[in-house]
XYZ file of C-alpha atoms in Angstrom:
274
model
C 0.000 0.000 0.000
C 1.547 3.629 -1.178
C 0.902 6.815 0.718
C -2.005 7.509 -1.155
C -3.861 4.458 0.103
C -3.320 5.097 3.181
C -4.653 8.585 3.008
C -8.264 7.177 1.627
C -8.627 4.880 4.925
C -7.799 8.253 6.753
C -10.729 9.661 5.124
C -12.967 6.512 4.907
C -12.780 6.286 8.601
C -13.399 10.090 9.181
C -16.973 9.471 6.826
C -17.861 6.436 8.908
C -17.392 8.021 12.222
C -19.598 10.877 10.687
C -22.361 8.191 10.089
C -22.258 6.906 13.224
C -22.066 10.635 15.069
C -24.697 12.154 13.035
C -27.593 10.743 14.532
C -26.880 9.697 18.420
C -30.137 8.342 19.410
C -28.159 4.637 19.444
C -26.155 5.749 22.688
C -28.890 4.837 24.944
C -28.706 1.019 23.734
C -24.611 1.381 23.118
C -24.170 -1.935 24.349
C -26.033 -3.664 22.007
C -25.399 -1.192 19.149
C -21.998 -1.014 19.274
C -21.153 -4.933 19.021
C -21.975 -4.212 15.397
C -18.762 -2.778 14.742
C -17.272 -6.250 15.114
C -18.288 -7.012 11.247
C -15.427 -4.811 10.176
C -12.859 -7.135 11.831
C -14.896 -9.927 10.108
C -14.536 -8.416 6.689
C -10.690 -8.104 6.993
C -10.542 -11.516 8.287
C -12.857 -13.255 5.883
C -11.041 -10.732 3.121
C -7.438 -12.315 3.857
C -4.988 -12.532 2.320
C -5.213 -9.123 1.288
C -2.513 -8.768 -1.904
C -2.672 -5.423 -3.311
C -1.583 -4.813 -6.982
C 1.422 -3.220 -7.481
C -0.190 -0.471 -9.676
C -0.708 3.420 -9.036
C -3.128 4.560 -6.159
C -6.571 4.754 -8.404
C -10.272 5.362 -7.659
C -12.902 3.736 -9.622
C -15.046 7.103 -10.505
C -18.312 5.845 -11.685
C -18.618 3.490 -8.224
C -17.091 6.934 -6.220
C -19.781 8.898 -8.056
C -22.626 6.311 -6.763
C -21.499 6.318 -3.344
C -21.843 10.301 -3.241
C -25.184 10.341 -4.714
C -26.138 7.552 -2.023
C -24.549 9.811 0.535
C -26.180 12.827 -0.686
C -29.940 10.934 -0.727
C -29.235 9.182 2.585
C -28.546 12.574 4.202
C -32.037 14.520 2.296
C -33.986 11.203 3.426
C -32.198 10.567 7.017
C -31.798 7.125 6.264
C -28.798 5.344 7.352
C -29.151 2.786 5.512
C -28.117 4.676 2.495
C -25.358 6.530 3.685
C -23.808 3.252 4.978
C -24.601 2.038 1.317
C -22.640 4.855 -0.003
C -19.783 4.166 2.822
C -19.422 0.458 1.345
C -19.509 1.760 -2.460
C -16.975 4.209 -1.450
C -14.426 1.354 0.013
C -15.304 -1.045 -3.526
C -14.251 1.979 -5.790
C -11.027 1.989 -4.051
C -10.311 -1.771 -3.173
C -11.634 -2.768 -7.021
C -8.466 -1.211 -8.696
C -6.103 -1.645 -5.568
C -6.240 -5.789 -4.897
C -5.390 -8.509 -7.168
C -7.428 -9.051 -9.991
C -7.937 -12.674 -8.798
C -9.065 -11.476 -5.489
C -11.992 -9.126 -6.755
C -14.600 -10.731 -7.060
C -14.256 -12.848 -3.365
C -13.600 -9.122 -2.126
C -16.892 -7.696 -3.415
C -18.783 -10.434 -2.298
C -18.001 -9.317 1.259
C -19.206 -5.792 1.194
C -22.611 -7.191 2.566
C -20.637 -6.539 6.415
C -19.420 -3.624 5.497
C -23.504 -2.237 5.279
C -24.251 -3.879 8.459
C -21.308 -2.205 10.495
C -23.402 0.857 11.027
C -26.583 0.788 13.385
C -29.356 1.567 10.079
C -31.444 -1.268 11.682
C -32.093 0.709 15.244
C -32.137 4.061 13.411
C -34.293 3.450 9.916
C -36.221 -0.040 10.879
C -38.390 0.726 13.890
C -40.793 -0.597 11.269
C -39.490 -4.157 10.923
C -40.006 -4.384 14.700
C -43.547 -3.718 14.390
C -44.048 -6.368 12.136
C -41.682 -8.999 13.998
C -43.844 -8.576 17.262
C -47.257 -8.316 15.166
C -46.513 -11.552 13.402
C -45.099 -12.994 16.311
C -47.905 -12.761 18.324
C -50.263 -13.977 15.212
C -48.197 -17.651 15.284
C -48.287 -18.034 18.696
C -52.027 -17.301 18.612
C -52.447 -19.687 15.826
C -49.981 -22.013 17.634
C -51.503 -22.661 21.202
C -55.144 -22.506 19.531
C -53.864 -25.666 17.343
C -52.967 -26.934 21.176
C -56.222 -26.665 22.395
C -55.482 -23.785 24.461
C -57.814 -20.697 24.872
C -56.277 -17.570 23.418
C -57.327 -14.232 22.461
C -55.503 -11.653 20.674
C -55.885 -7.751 20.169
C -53.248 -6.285 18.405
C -49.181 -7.582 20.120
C -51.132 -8.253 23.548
C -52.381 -11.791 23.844
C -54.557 -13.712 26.433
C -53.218 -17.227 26.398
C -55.439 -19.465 29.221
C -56.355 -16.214 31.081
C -52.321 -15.596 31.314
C -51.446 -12.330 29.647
C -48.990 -12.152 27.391
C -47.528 -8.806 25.756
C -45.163 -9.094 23.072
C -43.389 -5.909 23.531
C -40.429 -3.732 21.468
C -37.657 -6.145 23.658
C -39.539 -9.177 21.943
C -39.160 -7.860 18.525
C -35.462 -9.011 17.849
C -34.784 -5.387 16.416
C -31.844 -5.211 19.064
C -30.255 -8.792 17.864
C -31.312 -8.409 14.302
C -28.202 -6.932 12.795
C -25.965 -9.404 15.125
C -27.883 -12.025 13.415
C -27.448 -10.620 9.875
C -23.703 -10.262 9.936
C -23.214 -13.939 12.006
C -25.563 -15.271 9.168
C -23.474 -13.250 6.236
C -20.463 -15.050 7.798
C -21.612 -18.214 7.664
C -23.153 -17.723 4.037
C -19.860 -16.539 3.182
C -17.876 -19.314 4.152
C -20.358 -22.198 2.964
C -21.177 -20.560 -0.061
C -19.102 -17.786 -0.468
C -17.745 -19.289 -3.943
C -21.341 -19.803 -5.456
C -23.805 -17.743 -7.024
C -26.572 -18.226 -4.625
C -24.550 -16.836 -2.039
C -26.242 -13.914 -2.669
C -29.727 -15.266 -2.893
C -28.650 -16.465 0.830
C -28.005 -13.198 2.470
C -32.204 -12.137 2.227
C -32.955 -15.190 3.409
C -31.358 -14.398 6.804
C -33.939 -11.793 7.079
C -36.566 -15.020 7.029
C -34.539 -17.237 9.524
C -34.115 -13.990 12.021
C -37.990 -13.972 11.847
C -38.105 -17.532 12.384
C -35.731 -17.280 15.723
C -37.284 -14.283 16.782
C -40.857 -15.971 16.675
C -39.795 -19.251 18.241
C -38.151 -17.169 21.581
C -41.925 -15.745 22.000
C -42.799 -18.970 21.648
C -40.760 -20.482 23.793
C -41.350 -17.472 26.263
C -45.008 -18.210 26.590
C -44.450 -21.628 26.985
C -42.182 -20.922 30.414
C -44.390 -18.547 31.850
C -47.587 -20.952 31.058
C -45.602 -23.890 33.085
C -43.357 -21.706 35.546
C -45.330 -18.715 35.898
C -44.673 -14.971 35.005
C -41.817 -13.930 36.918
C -39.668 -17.114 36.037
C -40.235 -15.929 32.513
C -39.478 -12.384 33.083
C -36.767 -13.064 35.068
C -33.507 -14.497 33.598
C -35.000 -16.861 31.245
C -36.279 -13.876 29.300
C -32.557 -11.784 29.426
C -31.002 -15.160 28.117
C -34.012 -15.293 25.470
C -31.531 -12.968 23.176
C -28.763 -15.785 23.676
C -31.407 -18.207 22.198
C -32.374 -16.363 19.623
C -28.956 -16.283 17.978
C -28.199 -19.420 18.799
C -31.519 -20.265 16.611
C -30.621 -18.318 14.174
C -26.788 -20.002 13.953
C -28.679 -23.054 13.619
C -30.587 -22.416 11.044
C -28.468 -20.572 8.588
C -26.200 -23.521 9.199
C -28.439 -26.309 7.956
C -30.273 -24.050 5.293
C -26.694 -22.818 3.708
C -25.518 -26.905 4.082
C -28.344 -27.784 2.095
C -28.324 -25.361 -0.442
C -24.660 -26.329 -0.941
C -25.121 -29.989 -0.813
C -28.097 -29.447 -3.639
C -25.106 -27.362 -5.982
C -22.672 -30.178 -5.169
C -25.117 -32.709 -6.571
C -26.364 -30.727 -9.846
C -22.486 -30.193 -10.721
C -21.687 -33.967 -10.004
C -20.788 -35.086 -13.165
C -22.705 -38.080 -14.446
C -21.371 -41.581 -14.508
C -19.608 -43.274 -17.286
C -21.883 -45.617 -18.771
C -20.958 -49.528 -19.255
């Protein structure tokens, strides 16, 4: 790396700590927020070797020119999202003329954790948690019904044998989500990191995070039905989170195995006949 290069990093780092200053409203949950920043170790790790060309410091301009106009929208719309968007588009138009040809394309494939290293999911999706704890609530409904258990439900706030059951914003899985996105980009990365449908993996993580999320309400319900209340609002309910990525670890697992196991077998080449 020349002078130059070293000068961009400068500069992407000042732009990234200006995402993550701009809007503070994050601090209050810092200790789950900030764990996020541990995809950028990830990237460098999953990224290695990292063998830089031994050609002039260059920018790509047409990717640098996207990444502006992403930064510029993201800042008119106040969504982080977009300005972490342009942050990753910003490293790419740099690190697509710096590395070895050879090492491109494995490179670009992991710009997915460079997106999820800023906190867009507590600051743009308070949506997405709406939905995780309305849908939530729906299965479990539909789930002790099947059971033969009375339940009624208005809205996120269920009646399950008389025992009430509120599936608040901590039961949403907003706070775990992005841990569970860039665990799950990992792990997609390494299975199938050298196949096309690597990428068709990384929105279904958004699925199996749903799927985790719903079976900790679940499984919440289900300890304060047979323990009581307080034993589920106790500690079983701060270790719920633990669960929940452990879930989701699970799943990606066997769904990424699976999906690699079916390209194995399409690819097998057919055998001689007699």
């Amino acid at each position: 790396m020349k002078f130059k290069d070293w000068l961009w990093l400068v500069a992407l780092a000042a732009f990234a700590a200006l995402i993550w200053g701009r809007d503070r409203s994050w601090v209050g949950n810092a200790s789950e927020v900030l764990p996020i920043l541990g995809a950028l170790p990830v990237f460098l790790w999953l990224g290695a070797p990292w063998r830089f060309a031994a050609t002039p410091f260059a920018i790509h301009p047409s990717t640098l020119a996207t990444a502006v106009v992403l930064f510029v929208l993201g800042t008119v719309l106040n969504l982080t999202l977009l300005l972490a968007l342009g942050w990753a588009l910003a490293v790419w138009s740099w690190l697509q003329l710096r590395v070895e040809p050879a090492d491109r394309q494995r490179v670009f494939r992991l710009l997915a954790l460079l997106v999820m290293a800023f906190p867009w999911v507590t600051l743009d999706a308070g949506q997405i948690g709406w939905w995780f704890r309305l849908s939530a609530a729906w299965v479990t409904e539909q789930f002790y019904t099947v059971l033969g258990l009375v339940v009624s439900r208005e809205g996120t706030f269920l009646k399950v044998q008389g025992l009430p059951v509120s599936v608040e914003a901590a039961c949403s899985g907003l706070k775990a989500l992005q841990a569970m996105l860039i665990a799950g980009t990992m792990l997609a990365y390494i299975q199938l990191g050298r196949n096309r449908l690597y990428w068709w993996s990384l929105p279904l993580l958004i699925l199996l995070a749903w799927v985790a999320n719903t079976a900790r309400v679940l499984m919440l319900t289900a300890a304060a039905l047979t323990f009581g209340t307080e034993f589920a609002e106790g500690w079983f309910h701060a270790w719920g989170g633990w669960f929940v990525l452990m879930v989701m670890f699970t799943l990606c697992w066997l769904a990424f195995a699976l999906l690699q196991w079916q390209t194995n077998r399409a690819v097998k080449p057919a055998a001689p006949a007699p």
